[in-house]
Coordinates of C-alpha atoms in Angstrom, one line a residue:
Chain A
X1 CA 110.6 50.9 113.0
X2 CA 111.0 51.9 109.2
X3 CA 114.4 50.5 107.8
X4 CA 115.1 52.9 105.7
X5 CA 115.8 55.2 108.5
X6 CA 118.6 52.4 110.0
X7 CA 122.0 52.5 108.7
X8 CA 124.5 49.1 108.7
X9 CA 127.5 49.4 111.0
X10 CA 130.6 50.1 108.5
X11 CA 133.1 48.9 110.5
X12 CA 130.7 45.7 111.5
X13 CA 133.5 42.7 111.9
X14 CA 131.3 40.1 111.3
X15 CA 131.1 38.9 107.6
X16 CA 128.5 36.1 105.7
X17 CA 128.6 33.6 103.0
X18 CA 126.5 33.8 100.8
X19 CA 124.6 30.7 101.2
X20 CA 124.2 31.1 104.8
X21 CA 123.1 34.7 103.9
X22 CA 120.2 33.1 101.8
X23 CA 119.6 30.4 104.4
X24 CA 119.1 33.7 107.1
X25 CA 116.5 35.8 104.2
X26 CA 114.7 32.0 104.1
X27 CA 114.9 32.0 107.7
X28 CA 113.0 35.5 108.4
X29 CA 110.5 34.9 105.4
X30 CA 109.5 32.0 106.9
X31 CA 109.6 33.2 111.0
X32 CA 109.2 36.7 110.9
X33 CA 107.8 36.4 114.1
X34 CA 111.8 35.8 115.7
X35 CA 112.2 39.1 114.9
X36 CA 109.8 40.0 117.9
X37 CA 112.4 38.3 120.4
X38 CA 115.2 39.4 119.0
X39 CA 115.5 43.0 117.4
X40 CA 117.6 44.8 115.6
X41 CA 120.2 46.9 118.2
X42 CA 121.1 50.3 117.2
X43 CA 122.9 53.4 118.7
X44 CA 121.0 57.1 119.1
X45 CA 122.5 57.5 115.9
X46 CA 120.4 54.4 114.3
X47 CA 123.3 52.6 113.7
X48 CA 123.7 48.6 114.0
X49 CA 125.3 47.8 116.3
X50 CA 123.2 44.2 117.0
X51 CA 121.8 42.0 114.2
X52 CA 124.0 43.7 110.9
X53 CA 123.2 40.6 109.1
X54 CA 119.5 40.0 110.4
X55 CA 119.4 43.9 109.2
X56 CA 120.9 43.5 105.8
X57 CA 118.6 40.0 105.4
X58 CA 115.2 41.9 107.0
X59 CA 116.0 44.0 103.8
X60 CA 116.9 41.3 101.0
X61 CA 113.6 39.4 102.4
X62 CA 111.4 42.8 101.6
X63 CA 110.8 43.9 104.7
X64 CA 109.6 47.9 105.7
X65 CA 109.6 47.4 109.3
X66 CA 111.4 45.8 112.1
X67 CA 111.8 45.7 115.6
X68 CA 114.3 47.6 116.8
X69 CA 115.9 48.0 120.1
X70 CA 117.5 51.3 120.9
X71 CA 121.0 51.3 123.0
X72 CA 122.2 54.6 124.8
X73 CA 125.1 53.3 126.6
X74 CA 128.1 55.5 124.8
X75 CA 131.0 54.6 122.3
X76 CA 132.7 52.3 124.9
X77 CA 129.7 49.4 126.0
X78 CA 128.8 49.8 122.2
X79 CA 131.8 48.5 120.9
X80 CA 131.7 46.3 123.4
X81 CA 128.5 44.7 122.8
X82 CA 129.3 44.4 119.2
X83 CA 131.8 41.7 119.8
X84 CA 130.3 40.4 123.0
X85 CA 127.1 39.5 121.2
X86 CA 128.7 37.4 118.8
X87 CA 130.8 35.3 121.0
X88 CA 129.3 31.7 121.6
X89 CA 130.2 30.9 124.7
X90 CA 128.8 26.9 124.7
X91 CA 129.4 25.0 122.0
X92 CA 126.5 22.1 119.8
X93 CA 126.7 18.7 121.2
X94 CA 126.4 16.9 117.8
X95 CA 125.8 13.3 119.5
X96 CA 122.2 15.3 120.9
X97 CA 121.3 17.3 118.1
X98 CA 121.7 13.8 116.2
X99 CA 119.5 12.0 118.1
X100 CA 117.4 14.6 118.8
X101 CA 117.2 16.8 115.9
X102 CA 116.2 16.7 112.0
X103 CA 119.4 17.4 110.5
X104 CA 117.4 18.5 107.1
X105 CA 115.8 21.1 109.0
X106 CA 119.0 22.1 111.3
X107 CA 120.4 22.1 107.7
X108 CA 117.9 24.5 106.6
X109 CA 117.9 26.6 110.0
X110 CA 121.7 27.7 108.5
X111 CA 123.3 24.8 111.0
X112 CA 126.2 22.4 109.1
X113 CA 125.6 19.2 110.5
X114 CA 125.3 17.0 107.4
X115 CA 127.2 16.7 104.6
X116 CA 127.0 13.5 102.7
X117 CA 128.6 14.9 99.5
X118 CA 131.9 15.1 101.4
X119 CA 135.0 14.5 99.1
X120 CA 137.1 11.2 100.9
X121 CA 140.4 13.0 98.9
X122 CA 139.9 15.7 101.8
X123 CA 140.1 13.8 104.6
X124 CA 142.8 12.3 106.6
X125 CA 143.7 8.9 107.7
X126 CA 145.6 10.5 111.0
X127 CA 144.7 11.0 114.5
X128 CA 145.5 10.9 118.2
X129 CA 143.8 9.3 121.4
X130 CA 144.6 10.1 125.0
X131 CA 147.5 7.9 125.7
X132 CA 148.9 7.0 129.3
X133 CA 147.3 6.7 132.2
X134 CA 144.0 8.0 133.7
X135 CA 143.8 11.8 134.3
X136 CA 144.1 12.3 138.2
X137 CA 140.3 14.0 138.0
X138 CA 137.1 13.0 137.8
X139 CA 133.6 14.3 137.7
X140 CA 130.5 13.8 140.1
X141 CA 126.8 13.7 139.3
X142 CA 124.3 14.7 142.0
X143 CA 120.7 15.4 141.3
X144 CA 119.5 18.0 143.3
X145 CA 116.4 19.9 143.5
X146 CA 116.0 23.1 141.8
X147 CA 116.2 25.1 144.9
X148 CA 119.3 23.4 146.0
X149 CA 121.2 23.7 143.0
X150 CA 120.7 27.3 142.8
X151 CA 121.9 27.3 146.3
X152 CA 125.1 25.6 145.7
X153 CA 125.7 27.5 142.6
X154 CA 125.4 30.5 144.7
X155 CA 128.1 29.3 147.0
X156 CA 130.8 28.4 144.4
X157 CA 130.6 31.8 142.9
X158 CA 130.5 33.7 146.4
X159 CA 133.2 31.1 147.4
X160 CA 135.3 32.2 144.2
X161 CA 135.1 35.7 144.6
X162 CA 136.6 35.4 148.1
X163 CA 140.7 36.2 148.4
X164 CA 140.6 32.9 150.6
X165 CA 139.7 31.6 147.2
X166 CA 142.8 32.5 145.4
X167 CA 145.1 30.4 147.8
X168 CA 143.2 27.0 147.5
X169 CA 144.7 23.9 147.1
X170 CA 143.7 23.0 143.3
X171 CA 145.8 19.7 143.2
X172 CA 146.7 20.7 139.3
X173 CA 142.4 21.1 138.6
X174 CA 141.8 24.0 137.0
X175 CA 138.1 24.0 136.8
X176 CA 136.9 27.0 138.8
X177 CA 133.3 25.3 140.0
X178 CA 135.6 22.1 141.5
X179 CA 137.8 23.9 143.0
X180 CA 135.2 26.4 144.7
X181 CA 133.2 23.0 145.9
X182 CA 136.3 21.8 147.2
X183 CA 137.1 24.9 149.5
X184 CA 133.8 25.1 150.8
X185 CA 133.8 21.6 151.6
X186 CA 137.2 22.0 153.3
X187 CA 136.3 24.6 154.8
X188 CA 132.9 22.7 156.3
X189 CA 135.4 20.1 157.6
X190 CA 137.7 22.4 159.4
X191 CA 134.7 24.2 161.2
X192 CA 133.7 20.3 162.6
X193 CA 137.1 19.3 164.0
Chain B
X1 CA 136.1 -10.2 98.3
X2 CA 135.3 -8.0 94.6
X3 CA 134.5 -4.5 95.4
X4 CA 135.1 -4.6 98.7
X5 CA 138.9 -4.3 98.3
X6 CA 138.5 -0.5 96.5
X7 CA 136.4 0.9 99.7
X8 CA 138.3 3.7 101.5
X9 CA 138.7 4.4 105.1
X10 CA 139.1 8.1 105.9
X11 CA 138.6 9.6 109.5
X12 CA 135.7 11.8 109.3
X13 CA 134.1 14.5 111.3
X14 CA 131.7 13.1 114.2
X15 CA 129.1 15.4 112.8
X16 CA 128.9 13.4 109.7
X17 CA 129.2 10.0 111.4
X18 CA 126.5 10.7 113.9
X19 CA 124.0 11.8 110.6
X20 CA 125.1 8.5 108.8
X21 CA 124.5 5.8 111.9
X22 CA 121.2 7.4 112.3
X23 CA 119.8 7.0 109.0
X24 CA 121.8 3.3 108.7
X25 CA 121.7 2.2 112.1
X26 CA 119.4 -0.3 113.4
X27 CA 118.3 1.7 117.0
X28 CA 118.3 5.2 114.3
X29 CA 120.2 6.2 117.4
X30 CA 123.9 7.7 117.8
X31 CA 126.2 7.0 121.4
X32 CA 127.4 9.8 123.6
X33 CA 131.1 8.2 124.0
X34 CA 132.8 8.1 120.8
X35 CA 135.8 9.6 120.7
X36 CA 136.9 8.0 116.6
X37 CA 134.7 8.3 113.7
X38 CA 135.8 6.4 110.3
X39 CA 134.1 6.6 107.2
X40 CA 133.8 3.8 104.5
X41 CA 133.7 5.5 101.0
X42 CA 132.7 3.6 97.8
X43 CA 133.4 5.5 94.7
X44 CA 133.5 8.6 96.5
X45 CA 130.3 8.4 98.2
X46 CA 129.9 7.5 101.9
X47 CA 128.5 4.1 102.2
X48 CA 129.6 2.9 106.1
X49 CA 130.5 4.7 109.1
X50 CA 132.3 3.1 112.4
X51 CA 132.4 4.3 115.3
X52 CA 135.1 3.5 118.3
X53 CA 135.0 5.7 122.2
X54 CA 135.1 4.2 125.3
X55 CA 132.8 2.2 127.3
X56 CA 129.8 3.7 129.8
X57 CA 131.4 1.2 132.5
X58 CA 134.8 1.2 131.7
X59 CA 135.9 0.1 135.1
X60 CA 134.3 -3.1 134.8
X61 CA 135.8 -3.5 131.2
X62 CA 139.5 -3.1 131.7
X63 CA 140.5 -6.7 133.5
X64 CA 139.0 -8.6 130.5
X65 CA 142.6 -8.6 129.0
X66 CA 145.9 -8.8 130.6
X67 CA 148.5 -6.7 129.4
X68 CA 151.7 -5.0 130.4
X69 CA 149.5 -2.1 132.1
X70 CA 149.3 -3.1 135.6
X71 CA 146.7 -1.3 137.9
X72 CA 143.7 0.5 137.0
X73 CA 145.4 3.8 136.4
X74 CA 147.7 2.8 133.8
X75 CA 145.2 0.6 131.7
X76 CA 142.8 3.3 131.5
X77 CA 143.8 4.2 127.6
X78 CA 144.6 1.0 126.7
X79 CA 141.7 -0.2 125.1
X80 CA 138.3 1.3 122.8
X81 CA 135.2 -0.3 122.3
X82 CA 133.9 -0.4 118.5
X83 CA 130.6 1.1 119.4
X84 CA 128.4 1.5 116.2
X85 CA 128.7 0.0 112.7
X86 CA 126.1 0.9 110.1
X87 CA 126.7 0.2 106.4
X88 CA 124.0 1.2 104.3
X89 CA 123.5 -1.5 100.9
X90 CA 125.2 0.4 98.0
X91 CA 128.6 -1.4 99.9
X92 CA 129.3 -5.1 98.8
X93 CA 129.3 -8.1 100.1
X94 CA 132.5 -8.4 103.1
X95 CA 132.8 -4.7 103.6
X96 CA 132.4 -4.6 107.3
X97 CA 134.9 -7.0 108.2
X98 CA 137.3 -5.1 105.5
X99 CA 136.1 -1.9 106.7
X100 CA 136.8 -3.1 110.8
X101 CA 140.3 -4.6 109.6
X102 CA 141.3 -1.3 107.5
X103 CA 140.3 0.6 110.9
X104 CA 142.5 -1.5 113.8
X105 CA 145.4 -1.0 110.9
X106 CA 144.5 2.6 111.5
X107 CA 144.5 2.5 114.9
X108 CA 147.6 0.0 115.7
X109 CA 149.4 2.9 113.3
X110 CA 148.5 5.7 115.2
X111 CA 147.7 5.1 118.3
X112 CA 150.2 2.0 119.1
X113 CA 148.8 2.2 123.1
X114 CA 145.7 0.2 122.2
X115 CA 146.0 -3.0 123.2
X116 CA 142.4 -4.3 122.2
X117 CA 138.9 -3.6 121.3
X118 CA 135.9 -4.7 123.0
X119 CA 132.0 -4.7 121.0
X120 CA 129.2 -5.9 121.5
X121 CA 126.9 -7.9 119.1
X122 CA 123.2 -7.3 120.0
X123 CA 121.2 -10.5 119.6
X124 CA 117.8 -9.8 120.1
X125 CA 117.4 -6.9 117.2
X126 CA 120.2 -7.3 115.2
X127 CA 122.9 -10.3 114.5
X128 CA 125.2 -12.7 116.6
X129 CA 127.9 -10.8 115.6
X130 CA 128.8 -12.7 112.2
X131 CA 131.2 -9.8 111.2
X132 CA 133.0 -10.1 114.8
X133 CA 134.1 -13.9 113.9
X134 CA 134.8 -12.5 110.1
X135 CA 137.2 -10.1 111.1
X136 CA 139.0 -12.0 114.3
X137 CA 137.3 -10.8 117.6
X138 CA 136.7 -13.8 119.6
X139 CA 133.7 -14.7 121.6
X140 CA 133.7 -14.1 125.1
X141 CA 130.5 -13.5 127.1
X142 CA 126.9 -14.7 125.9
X143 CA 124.3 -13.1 128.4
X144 CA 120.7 -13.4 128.2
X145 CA 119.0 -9.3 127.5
X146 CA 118.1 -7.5 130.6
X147 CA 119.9 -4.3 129.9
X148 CA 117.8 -3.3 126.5
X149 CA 114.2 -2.8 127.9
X150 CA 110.9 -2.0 125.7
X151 CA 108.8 0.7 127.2
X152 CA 105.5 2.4 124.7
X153 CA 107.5 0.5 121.8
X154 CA 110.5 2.3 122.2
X155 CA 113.6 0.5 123.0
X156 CA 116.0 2.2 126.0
X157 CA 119.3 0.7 127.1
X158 CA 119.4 0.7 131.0
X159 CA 122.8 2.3 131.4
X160 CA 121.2 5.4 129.2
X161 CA 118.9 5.3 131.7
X162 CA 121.8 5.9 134.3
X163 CA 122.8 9.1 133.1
X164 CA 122.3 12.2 134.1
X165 CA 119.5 13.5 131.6
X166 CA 117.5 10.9 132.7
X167 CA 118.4 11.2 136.3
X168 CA 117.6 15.1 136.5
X169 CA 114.1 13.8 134.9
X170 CA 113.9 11.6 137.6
X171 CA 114.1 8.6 135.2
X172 CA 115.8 5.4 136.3
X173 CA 116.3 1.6 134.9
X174 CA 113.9 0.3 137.9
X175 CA 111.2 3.0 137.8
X176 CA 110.7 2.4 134.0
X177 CA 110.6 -1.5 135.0
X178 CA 108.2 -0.9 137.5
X179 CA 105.8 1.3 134.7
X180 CA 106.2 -1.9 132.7
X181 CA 108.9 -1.6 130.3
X182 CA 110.3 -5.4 129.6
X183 CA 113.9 -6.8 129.0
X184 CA 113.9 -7.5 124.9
X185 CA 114.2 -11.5 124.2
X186 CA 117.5 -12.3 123.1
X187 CA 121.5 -12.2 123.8
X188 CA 123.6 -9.6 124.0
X189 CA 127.1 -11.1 122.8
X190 CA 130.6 -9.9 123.8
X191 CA 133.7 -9.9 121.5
X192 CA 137.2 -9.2 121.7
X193 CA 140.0 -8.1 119.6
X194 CA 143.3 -9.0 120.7
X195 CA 145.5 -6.0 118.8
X196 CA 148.6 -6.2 121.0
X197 CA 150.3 -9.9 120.7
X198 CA 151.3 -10.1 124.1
X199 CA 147.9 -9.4 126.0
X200 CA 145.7 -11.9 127.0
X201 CA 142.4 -12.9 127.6
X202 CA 141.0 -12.4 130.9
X203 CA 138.0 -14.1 130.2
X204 CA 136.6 -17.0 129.0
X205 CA 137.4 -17.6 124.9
X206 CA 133.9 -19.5 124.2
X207 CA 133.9 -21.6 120.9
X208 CA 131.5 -20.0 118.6
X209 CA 129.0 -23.1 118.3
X210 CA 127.9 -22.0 121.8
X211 CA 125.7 -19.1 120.1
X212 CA 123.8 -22.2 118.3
X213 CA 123.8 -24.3 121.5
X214 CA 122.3 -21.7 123.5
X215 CA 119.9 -20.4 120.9
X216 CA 121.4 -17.3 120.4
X217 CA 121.9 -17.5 116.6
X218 CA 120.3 -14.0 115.1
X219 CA 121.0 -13.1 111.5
X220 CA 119.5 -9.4 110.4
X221 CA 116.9 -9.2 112.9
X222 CA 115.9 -12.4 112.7
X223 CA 116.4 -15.4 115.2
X224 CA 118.5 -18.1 113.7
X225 CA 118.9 -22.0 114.5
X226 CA 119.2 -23.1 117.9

């Protein structure tokens, strides 16, 4: 779709920097083809409401064209998409990407993960470490087969969603997966005595 | 000591650390478990990075020292283990062992519940552990390499191996033994720091002309005496 007939979200509540900005133009002058897999999101009445920077930098890069995805669902969903699209639910593990990554080209990608012209003046000499004695929790590894897992995952999350569910025993753990994995478990146990 | 006195020790992100040990470090490789990053700057530039976090098998770790922590509960915090050091060559001569002093200051300051610090000094790519004995840690274990095996010239710690990326992949320490991988010659050297004046060694405190005796001297990569 032509760009020119796309209009930027005014009341968009994400902003840029500007050199992350010019990292994004590099980005899609260099891999237009991302575009493909993820399009721009707009309303019936062409507005952004997905991909306001991608838009502004499809633009800044020289761009006509660019694939657009159309979304009818009404004021409501739209405004909630425009902030649910831009939460990051998971976080970088930086021990991985370090070992596994090029940090000139995560660098380049627009992701901060090296700095070597870091001013010592702006850094502290203070922290903290866990003090006192080992947290009563621990976690368990399994490996299971693909099948399985999906299985068990499916069990947690029926298990949560039961009113059983709200009245388990947590012993002070409040992860959800544990304590669903727990109350099936208990609950296998009370069927066997 | 000369220039080694005007280095600075600052905390830094583990982002930054992580970058630095694996451009500096030896195995180009970073560890999962650190949990304290320092940074050893030089006229404002980073020129060292150390990195402390807890051990992979902390249970068997925590009776080395006896301190007022009774029970394996209560000790759990008690201690870290100095996990990577890499110090590229713009830093002079003694840095380390100034850098590693300047850093269990920082720590007795502000986190006065560690007791001690465990590392390792890994004899069969890199040193004996010269910059242990320079900066205090006493020697307490000298074990012959089986852990650190060599597999299609890559070199994979066995308790890496135990974790559970590897395990999904089906990867374990005996299967890759099996395909051929082979333990690295050399010693793997353990040494402790005593930060807490009342805790004691748990272990054996072996004189350090044992490394020679046994033929464990290495020096940069390169096998020494013995």
């Amino acid at each position: 779709m032509k760009l020119s007939g796309i209009k930027p979200n005014p009341t968009n509540p994400r902003i840029i920097k500007d050199d992350k900005f010019q990292k994004l133009v590099k980005s899609i002058e260099e891999f237009p083809e991302m575009l493909e897999a993820r399009p721009i999101v707009v309303n019936p009445e062409m507005i952004v409401i997905g991909g306001n920077m991608r838009f502004k930098a499809c633009k800044a890069a020289g761009l006509k064209e660019a694939p657009v995805y159309m979304a009818t669902w009404g004021e409501t969903k739209d405004r909630e998409f425009i902030i649910k699209d831009n939460v990051s639910s998971g976080e970088n593990d930086f021990d991985a990407l370090a070992n596994e990554w090029d940090a000139t080209e995560l660098n380049e990608w627009g992701l901060d993960v090296w700095n070597p012209e870091l001013n010592p003046d702006s850094l502290g000499e203070e922290f903290s470490l866990a003090d006192g004695d080992k947290p009563p929790f621990q976690s368990l590894t399994f490996t299971l087969a693909d099948e399985q897992a999906e299985f068990i995952k499916n069990a947690i999350a029926d298990a949560k969603a039961l009113e059983e569910f709200k009245y388990v025993e947590t012993m002070g753990n409040d992860n959800g997966n544990g304590n669903g994995l727990y109350f099936l478990v208990a609950q296998w146990a009370g069927q066997r005595i | 000591m000369g220039r080694a006195k005007d280095i600075i020790v600052k905390v830094i992100p583990s982002q930054l650390a992580n970058e630095f040990v694996k451009r500096h470090h030896y195995s180009g490789k970073v560890v999962n478990n650190s949990v304290l990053h320092f940074g050893a700057f030089l006229d404002g530039k980073l020129g060292g990075v150390m990195q402390y976090g807890n051990p992979i098998d902390k249970r068997n770790v925590l009776n080395l020292v006896e301190t007022s922590n009774k029970g394996f509960n209560s000790k759990w915090n008690e201690m870290l283990e100095l996990n990577r050091m890499a110090f590229a060559p713009i830093l002079p001569k003694y840095s380390e062992s100034r850098c590693i002093a300047v850093s269990i200051r920082m720590i007795r300051k502000n986190a006065p519940h560690v007791k001690w610090i465990l590392s390792f000094a890994d004899g069969t790519q890199c040193g004996d552990g010269t910059i242990y004995r320079a900066s205090g840690f006493v020697l307490t274990n000298i074990k012959k390499n089986t852990s650190l095996l060599k597999y299609n010239g890559q070199i994979i710690a066995d308790k890496t191996l135990n974790n559970s990326n590897y395990k999904q992949k089906g990867m374990s320490a005996g299967k890759l033994k099996k395909m051929g991988a082979k333990p690295l010659t050399g010693y793997q050297l353990r040494y402790i720091y005593i930060i807490d004046k009342k805790a004691q060694l748990n272990c054996p405190n072996i004189p350090f002309s044992k490394i020679k005796e046994v033929g464990a001297g290495m020096y940069k990569g390169e096998k020494t005496g013995g």
